[in-house]
Short mmCIF file of C-alpha atoms in Angstrom, two decimals:
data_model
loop_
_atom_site.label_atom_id
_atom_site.label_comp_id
_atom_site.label_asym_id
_atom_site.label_seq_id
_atom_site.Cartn_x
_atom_site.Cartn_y
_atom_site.Cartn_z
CA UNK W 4 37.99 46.61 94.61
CA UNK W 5 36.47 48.31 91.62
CA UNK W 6 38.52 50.06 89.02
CA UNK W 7 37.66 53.74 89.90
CA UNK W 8 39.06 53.55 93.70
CA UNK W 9 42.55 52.36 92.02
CA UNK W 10 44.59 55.19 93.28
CA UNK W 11 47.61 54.84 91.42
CA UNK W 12 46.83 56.00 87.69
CA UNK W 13 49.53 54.90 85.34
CA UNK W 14 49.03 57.12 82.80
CA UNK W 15 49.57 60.48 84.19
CA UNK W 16 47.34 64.10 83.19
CA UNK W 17 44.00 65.20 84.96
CA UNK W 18 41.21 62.92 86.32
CA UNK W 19 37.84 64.06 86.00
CA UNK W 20 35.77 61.24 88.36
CA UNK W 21 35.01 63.80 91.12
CA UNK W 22 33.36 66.13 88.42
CA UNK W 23 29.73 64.84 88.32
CA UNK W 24 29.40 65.04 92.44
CA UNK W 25 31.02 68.75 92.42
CA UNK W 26 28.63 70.17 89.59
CA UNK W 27 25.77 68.33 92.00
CA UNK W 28 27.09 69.87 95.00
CA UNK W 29 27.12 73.65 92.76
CA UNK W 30 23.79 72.79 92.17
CA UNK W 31 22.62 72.19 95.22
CA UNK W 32 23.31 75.81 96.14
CA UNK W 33 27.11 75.79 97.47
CA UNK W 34 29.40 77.65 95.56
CA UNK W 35 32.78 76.25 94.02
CA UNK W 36 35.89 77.07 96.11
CA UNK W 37 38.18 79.83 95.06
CA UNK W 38 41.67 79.20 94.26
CA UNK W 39 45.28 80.50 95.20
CA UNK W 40 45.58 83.23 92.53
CA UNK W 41 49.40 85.10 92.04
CA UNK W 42 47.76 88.71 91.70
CA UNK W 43 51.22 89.61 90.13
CA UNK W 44 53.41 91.92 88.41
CA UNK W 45 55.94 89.80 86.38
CA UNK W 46 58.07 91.49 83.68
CA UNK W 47 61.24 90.56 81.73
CA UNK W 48 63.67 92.63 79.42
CA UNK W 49 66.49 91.41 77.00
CA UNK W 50 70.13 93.61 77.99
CA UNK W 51 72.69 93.71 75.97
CA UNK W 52 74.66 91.04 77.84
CA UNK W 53 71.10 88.35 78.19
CA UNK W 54 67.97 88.37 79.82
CA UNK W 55 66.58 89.44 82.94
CA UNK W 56 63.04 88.65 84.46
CA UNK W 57 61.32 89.80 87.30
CA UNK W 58 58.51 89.49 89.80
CA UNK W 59 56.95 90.27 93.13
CA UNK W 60 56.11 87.66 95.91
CA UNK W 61 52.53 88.25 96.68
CA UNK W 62 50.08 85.03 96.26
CA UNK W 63 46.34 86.08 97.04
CA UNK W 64 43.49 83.87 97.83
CA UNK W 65 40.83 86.80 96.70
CA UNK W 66 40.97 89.59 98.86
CA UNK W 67 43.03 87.69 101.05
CA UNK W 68 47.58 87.73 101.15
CA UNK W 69 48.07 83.60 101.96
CA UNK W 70 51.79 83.88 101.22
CA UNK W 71 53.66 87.28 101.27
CA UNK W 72 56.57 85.54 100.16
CA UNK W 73 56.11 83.24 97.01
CA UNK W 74 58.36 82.36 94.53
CA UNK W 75 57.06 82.99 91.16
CA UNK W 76 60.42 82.74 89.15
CA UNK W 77 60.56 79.15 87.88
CA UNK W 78 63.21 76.99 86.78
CA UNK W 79 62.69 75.68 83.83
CA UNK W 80 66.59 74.64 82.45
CA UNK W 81 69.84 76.27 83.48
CA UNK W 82 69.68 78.57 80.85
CA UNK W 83 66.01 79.13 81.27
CA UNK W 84 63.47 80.44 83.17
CA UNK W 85 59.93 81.20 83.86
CA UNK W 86 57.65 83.76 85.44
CA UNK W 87 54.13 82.92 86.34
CA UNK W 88 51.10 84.34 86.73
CA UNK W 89 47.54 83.43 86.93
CA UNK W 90 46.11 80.08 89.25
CA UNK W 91 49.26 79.23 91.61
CA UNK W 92 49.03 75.48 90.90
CA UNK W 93 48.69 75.84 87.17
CA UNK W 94 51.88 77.49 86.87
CA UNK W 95 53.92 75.37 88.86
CA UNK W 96 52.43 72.26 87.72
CA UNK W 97 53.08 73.44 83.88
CA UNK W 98 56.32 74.92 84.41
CA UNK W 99 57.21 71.34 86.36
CA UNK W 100 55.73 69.39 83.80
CA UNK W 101 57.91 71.32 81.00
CA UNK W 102 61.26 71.66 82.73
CA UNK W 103 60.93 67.67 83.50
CA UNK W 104 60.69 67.15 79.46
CA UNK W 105 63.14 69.35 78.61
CA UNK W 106 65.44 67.64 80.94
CA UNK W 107 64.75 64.17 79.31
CA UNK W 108 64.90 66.11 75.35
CA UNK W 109 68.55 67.00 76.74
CA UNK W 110 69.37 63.99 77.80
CA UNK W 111 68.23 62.59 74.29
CA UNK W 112 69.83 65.49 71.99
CA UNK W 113 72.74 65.99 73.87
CA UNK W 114 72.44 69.72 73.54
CA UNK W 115 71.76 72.42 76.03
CA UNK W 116 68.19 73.31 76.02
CA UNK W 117 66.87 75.92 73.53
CA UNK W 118 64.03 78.37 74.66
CA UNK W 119 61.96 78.05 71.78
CA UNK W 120 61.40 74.42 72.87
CA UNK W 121 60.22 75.03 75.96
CA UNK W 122 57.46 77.72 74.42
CA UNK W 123 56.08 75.46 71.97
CA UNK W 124 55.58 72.94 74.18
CA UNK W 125 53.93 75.38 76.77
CA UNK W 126 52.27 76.78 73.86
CA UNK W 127 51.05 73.24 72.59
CA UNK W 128 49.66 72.13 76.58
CA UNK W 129 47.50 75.82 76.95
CA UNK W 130 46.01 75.28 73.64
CA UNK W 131 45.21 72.16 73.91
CA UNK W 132 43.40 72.89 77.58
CA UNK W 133 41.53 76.17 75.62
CA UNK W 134 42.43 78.57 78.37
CA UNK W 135 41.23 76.54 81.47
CA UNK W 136 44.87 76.03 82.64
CA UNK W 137 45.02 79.17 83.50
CA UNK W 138 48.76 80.37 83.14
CA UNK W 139 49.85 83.46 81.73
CA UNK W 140 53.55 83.32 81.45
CA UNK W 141 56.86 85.41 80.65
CA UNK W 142 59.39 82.71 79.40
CA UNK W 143 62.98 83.95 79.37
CA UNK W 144 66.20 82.38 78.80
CA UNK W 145 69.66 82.24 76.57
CA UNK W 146 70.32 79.33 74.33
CA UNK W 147 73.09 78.88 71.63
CA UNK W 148 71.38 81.60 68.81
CA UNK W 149 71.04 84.25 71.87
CA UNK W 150 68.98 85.58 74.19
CA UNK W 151 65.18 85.04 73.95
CA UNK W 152 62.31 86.55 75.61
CA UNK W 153 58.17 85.16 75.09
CA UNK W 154 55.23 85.84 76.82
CA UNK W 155 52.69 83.04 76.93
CA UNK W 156 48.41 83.83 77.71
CA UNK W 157 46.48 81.02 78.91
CA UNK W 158 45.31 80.40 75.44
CA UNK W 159 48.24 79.69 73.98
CA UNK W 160 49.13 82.98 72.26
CA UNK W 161 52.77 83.36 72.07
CA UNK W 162 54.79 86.84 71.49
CA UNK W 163 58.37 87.19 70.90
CA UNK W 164 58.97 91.03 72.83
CA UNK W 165 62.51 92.74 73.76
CA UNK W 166 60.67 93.89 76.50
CA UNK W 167 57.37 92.30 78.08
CA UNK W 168 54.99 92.52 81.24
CA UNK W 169 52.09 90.05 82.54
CA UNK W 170 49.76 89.71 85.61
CA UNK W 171 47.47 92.01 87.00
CA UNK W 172 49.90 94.87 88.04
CA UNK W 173 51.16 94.22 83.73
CA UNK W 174 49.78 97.90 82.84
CA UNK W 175 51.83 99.56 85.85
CA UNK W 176 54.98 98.07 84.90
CA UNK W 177 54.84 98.31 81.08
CA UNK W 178 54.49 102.42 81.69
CA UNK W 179 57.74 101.90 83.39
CA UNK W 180 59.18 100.27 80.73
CA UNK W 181 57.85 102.28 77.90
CA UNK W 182 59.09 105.24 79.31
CA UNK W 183 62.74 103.56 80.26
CA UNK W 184 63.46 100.80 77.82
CA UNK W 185 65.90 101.30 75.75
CA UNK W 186 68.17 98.82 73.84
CA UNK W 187 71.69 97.83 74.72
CA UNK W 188 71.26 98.56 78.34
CA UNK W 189 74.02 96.84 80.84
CA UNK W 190 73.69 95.01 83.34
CA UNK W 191 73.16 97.60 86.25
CA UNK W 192 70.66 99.62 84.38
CA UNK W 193 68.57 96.40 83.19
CA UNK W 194 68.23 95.23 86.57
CA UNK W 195 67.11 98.91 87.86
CA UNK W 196 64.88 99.12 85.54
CA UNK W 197 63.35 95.84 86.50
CA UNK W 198 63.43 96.77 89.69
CA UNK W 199 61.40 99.99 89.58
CA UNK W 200 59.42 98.14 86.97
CA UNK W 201 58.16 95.39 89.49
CA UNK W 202 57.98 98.18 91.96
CA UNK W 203 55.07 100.41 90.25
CA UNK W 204 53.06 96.81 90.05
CA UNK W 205 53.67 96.87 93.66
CA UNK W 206 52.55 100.13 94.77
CA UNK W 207 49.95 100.62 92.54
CA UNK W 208 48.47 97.08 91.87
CA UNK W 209 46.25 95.48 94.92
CA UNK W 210 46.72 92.23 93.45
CA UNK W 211 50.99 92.73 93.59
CA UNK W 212 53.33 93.25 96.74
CA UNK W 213 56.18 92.35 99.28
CA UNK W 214 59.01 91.44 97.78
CA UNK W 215 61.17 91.78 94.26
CA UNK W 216 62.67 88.73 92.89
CA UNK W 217 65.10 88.96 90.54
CA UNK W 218 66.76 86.60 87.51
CA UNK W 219 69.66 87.66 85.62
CA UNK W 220 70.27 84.67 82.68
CA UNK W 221 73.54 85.56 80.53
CA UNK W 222 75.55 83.35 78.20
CA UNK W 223 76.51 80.38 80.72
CA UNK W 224 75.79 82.03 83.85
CA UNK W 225 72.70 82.61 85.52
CA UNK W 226 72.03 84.71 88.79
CA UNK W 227 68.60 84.47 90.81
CA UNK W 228 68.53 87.15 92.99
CA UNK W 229 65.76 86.00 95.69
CA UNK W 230 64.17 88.81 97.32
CA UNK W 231 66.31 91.55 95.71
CA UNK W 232 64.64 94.18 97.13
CA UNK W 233 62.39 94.03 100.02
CA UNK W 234 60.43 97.49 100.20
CA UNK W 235 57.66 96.66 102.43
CA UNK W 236 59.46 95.20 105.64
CA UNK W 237 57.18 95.16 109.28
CA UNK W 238 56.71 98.60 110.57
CA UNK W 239 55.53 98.20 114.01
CA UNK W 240 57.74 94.92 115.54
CA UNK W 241 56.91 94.75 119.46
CA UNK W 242 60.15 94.07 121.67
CA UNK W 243 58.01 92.17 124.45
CA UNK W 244 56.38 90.01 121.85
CA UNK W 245 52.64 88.71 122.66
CA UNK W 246 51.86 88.05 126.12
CA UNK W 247 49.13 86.11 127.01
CA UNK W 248 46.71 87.19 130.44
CA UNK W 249 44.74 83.52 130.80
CA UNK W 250 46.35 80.30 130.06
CA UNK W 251 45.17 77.68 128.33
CA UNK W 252 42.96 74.90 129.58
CA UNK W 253 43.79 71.58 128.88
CA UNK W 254 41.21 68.91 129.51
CA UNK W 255 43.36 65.98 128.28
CA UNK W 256 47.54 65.13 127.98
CA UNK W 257 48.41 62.33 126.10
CA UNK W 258 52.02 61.38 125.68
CA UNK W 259 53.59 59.17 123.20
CA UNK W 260 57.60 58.64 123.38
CA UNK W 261 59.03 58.42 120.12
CA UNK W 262 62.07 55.96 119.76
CA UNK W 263 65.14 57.07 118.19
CA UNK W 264 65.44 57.65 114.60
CA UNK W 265 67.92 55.28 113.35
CA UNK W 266 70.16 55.38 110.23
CA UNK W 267 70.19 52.25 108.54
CA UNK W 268 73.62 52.18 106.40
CA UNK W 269 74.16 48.81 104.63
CA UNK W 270 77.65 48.34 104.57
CA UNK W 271 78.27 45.77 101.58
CA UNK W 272 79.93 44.48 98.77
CA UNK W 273 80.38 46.84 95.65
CA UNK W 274 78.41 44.63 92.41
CA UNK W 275 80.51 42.67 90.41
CA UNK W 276 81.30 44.63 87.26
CA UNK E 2 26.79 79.10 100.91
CA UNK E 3 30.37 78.02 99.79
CA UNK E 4 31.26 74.20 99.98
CA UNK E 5 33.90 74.82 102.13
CA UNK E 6 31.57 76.08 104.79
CA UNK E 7 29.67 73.49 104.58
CA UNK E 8 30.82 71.55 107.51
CA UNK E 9 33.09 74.45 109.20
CA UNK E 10 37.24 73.44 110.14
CA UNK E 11 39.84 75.17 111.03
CA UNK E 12 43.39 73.78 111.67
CA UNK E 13 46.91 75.86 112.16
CA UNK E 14 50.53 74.87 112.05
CA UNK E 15 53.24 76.37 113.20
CA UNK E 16 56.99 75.73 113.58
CA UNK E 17 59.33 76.13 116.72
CA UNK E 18 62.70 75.32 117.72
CA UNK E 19 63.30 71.72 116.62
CA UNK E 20 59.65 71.38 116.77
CA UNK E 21 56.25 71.98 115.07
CA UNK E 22 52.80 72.25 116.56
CA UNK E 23 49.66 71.59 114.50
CA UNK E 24 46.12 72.09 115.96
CA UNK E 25 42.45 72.15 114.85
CA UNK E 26 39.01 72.73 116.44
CA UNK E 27 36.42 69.58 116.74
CA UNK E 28 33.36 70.17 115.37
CA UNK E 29 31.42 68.91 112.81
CA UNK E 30 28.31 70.63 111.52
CA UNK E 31 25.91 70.18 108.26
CA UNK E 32 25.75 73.99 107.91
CA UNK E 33 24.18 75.78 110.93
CA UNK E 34 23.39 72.58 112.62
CA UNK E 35 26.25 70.66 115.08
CA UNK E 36 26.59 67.02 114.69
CA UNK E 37 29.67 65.73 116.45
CA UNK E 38 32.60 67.52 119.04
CA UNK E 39 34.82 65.39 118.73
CA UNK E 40 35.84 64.74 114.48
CA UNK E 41 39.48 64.07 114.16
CA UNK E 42 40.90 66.63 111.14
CA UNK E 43 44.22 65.76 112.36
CA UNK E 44 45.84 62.36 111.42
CA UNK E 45 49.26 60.93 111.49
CA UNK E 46 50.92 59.68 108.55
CA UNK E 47 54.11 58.30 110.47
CA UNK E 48 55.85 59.55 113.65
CA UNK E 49 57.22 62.49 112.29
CA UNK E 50 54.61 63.55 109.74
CA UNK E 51 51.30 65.03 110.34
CA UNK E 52 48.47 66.01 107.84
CA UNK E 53 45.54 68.60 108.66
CA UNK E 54 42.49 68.95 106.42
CA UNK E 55 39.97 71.30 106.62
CA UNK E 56 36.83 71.57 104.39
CA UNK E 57 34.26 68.70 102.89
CA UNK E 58 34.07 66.27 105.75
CA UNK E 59 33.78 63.10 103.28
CA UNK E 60 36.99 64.66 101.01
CA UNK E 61 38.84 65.17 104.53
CA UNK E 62 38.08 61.16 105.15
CA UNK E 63 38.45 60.19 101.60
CA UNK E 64 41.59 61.86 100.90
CA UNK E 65 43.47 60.70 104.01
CA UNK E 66 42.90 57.15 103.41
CA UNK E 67 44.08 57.91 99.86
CA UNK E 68 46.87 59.07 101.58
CA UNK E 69 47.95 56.70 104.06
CA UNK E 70 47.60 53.74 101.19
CA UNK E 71 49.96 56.09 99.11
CA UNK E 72 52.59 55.91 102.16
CA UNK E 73 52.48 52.50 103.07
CA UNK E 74 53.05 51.84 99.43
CA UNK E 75 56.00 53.85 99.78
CA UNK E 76 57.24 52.50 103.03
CA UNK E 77 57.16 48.36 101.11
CA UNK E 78 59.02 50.44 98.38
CA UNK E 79 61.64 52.34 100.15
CA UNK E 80 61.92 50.59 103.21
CA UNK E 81 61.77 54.11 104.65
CA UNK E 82 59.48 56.91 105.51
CA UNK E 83 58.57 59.43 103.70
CA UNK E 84 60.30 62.89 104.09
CA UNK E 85 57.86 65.93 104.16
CA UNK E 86 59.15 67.94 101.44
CA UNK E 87 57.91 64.67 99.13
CA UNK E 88 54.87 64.48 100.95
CA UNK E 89 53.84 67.24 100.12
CA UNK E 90 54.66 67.17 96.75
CA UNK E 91 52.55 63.56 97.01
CA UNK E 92 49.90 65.58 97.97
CA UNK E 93 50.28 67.90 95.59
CA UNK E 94 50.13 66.07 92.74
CA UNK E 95 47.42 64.03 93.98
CA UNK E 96 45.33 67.40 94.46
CA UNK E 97 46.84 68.58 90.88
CA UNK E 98 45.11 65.68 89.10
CA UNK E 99 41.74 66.33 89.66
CA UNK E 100 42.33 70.23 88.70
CA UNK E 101 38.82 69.70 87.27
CA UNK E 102 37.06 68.29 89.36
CA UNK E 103 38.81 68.81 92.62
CA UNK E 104 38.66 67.20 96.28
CA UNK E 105 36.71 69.88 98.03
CA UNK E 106 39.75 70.13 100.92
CA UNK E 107 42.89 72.29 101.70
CA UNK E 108 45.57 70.38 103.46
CA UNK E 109 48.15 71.46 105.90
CA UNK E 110 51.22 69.18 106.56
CA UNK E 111 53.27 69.32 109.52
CA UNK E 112 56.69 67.20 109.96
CA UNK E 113 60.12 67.08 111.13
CA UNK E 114 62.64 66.62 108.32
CA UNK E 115 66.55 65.99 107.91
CA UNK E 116 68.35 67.07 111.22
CA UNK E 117 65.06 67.29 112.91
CA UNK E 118 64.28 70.76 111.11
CA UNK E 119 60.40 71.61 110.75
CA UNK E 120 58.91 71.53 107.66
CA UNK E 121 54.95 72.88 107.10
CA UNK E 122 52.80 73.83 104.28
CA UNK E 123 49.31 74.38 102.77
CA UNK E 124 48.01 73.83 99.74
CA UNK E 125 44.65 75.49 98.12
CA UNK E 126 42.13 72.76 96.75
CA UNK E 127 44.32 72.12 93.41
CA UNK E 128 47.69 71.61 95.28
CA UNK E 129 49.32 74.68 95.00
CA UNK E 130 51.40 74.29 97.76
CA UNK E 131 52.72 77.58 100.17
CA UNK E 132 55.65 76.60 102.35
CA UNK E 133 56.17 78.78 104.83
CA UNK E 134 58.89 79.58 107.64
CA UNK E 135 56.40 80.53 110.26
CA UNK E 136 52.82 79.07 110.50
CA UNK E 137 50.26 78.04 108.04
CA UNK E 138 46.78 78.32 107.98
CA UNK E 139 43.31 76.91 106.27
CA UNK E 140 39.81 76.20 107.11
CA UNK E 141 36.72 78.95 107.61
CA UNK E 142 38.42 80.66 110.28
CA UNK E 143 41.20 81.02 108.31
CA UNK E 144 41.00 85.16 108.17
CA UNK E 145 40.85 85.38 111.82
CA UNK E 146 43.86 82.86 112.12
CA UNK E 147 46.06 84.52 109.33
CA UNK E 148 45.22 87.84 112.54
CA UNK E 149 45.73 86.13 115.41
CA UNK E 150 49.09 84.19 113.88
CA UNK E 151 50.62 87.60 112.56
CA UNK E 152 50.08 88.72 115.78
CA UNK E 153 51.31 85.96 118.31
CA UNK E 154 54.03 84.45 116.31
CA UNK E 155 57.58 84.91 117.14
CA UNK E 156 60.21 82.78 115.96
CA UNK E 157 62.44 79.84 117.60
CA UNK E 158 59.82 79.26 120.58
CA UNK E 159 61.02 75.90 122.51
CA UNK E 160 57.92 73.21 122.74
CA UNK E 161 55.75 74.69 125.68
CA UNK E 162 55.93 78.16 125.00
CA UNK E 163 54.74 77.20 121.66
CA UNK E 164 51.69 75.06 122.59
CA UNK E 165 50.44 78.39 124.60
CA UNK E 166 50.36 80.20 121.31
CA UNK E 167 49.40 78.50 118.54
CA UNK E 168 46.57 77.23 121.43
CA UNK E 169 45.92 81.09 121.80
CA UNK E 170 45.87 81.77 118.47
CA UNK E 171 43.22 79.17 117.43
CA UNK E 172 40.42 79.32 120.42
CA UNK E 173 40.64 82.95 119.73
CA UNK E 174 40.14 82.71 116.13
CA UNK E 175 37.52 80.00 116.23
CA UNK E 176 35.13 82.22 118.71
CA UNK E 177 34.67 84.78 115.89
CA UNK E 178 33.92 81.92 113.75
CA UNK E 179 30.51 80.45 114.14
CA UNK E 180 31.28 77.22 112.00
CA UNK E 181 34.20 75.97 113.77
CA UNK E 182 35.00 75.39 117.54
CA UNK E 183 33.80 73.37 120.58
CA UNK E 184 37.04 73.15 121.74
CA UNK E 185 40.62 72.34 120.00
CA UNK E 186 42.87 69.83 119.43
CA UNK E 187 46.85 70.06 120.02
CA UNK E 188 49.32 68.08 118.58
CA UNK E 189 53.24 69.57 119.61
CA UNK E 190 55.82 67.24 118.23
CA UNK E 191 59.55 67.14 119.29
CA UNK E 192 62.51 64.86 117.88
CA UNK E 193 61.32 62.58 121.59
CA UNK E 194 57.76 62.73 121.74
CA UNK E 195 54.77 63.59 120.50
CA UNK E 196 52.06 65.22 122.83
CA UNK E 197 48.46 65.46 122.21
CA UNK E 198 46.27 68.21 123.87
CA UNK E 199 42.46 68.87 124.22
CA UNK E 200 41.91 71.91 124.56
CA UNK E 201 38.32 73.45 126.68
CA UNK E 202 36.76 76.20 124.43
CA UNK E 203 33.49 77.95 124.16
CA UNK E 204 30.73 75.13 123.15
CA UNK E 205 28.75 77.37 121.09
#
């Protein structure tokens, strides 16, 4: 077996084999597929208590809603978390990626996590790929010198903001908070404000909608409010449900029992110490 | 043209009561032209644990055998199979690594996981992967499935009631697309038994 259909790569990061037939295949005439995008609205503010981020729960593959209930709030460490925007599998891969090696830096410090170390090193990866991982992200979190809010672009252009927005619904919510923000807010009003924050992106941005998410990171607590506000539920919900006038035809039945799934407990002897 | 349309799929999943149901149509096309009614999209990866891929025909075949030699690895390992939360994340990251250069397919897994609760996802070409708690969709029909689904689906249907609709759902979608069809193919699996359908549709 040659060395290219080894599946298992020990190494790890991307492999580019399947490049050379694609760009053939986009020459030939057929066009590259399009990926799942998170349209987005995702915003984040620093209270006088912590942090809290925000985002909606619309992921859009182009014109089309393929999940109207995504989570785009990303753990990152317990102190810490993440907001994405931009291609769906970029973000979660990166924010994975990063939370797994701030997980092992912890284990090797000893110390919580700070959240400067988990911007330079999503700083470091986006450079490094020049803006073709495309992530744009709002990194939030509070470590032992306070709370700490970034925003990260695909190209690895960092900003340190008390108050910050990203995505494509990012102008919507920033008039919010522009007009709004103010420091030393508590708790109540921060969330609010994120709230109606995430909610212009929703109204007003195609590319934003559903649900709001919520995360509320404080000095050794942190809430995640999933689907905090749900402002677009079904209108029109039939009692009756569907019913169908023709049945189905079936041309063939095949049936396969399945035996029963056993649990195998091994019932031994502790090690010796 | 896009490359997904290049051979024309279309597969659904959809969970029930202790049970999921995955289906997909049968044809097989270069473009406009048919070459085969009867191409398997849907393959089993153990009992409990089915993968559907639409898109490039070759990727489909490539990708599953990639797949299956992933699991059986596993299954030496573990002594065990594989749940299908970490399938999919599998799948995922085998997707994830060619971010550049992808496999030209979108994958929809189907399985039954702890205390015989239904799991299903999809993933977009990269392996961004969208769990869901009612059906899942890919393939060129896709738009007219995301429809038809919306419209059909109601939650906690036992085993027959949902083979009618997610059946419904995909002839229906697959006559306003002319890429996929000629006929579908059921798969309803319970915590007993697994039972596979044809199903007669338009043949154009």
């Amino acid at each position: 077996m040659s060395q290219s259909t080894v599946d298992v790569s020990a190494k790890g990061g991307f492999s580019f084999d399947l490049c050379k037939r694609n760009e053939m295949l986009t020459q030939e005439g057929l066009k590259a597929p399009s990926f799942l995008k998170t349209g987005t609205t995702i915003v984040g503010l620093i209270f006088k208590d912590g942090v809290i981020l925000g985002a909606d729960t619309r992921a859009t593959e182009g014109p089309i809603v393929a999940d109207k209930n995504c989570e785009k709030i990303h753990y990152m460490a317990p102190n810490i978390y993440c907001c994405g925007a931009g291609t769906a599998a970029d973000t979660e891969a990166v924010t994975d990626m990063v939370s797994s090696q701030l997980r092992l830096h912890r284990y090797e410090t000893g110390r919580d996590s700070r959240v400067i170390t988990a911007l330079t090193l999503l700083k470091k990866h986006l450079f490094s790929y020049q803006g073709h991982v495309s992530a744009a992200l709002v990194l939030g979190g509070v470590d032992i010198t306070g709370p700490h809010l970034h925003t990260i672009d695909p190209n690895g252009l960092t900003e340190t903001l008390p108050f910050a927005t990203m995505g494509s619904g990012s102008l919507a919510a920033m008039s919010v908070f522009e007009a709004k923000y103010k420091e030393g807010l508590t708790r109540d009003e921060g969330i609010k404000l994120v709230a109606e924050a995430i909610c212009s992106g929703i109204f007003n941005d195609l590319g934003s909608g559903s649900n709001v998410d919520i995360c509320v990171i404080t000095k050794g607590n942190k809430e995640y409010l999933r689907n905090y506000m749900e402002p677009n539920p079904r209108t029109y919900v039939s009692s009756k449900g569907y019913s169908f006038t023709k049945k189905t035809e079936v041309l063939l039945t095949k049936i396969t029992p399945l035996l029963e799934r056993v649990e195998i407990t091994e019932v031994g002897e502790a090690m010796e110490e | 043209m896009s490359i997904f349309e290049y051979n024309g799929s279309a597969v659904v999943a959809m969970v029930g009561k202790n049970c999921f149901a995955i289906a997909s149509d049968r044809r097989l096309g270069v473009q406009l032209q048919t070459i085969a009614t009867d191409f398997q999209r849907i393959s089993k990866i153990h009992d409990h644990l089915f993968i559907g891929l639409s898109g490039l025909a070759t990727d489909v075949q490539t990708l599953y055998q990639r797949l299956v030699f992933r699991h059986k690895l596993y299954q030496l390992r573990e002594e065990r199979d594989m749940k299908p939360e970490t399938f999919a994340s599998l799948v995922s990251a085998i997707l994830y690594e060619k971010r550049f250069g992808p496999f030209l397919c979108q994958p929809v897994i189907a399985g039954l996981g702890d205390d015989n609760k239904p799991f299903i996802c999809t993933m977009d070409s990269i392996g961004a992967k969208e769990l869901a708690k009612d059906f899942v969709v890919s393939g060129t029909a896709s738009e007219s499935l995301y429809g038809a689904c919306e419209a059909m689906y109601k939650p906690d249907m036992e085993a027959e009631e949902l083979f009618e609709t997610i059946s419904q759902a995909l002839l229906s979608s697959v006559d306003r697309d002319c890429l996929s069809g000629w006929g579908g193919h059921v798969y309803v699996v319970t915590p007993n038994e697994v039972k596979e359908r044809i199903l007669k549709g338009r043949m154009d």
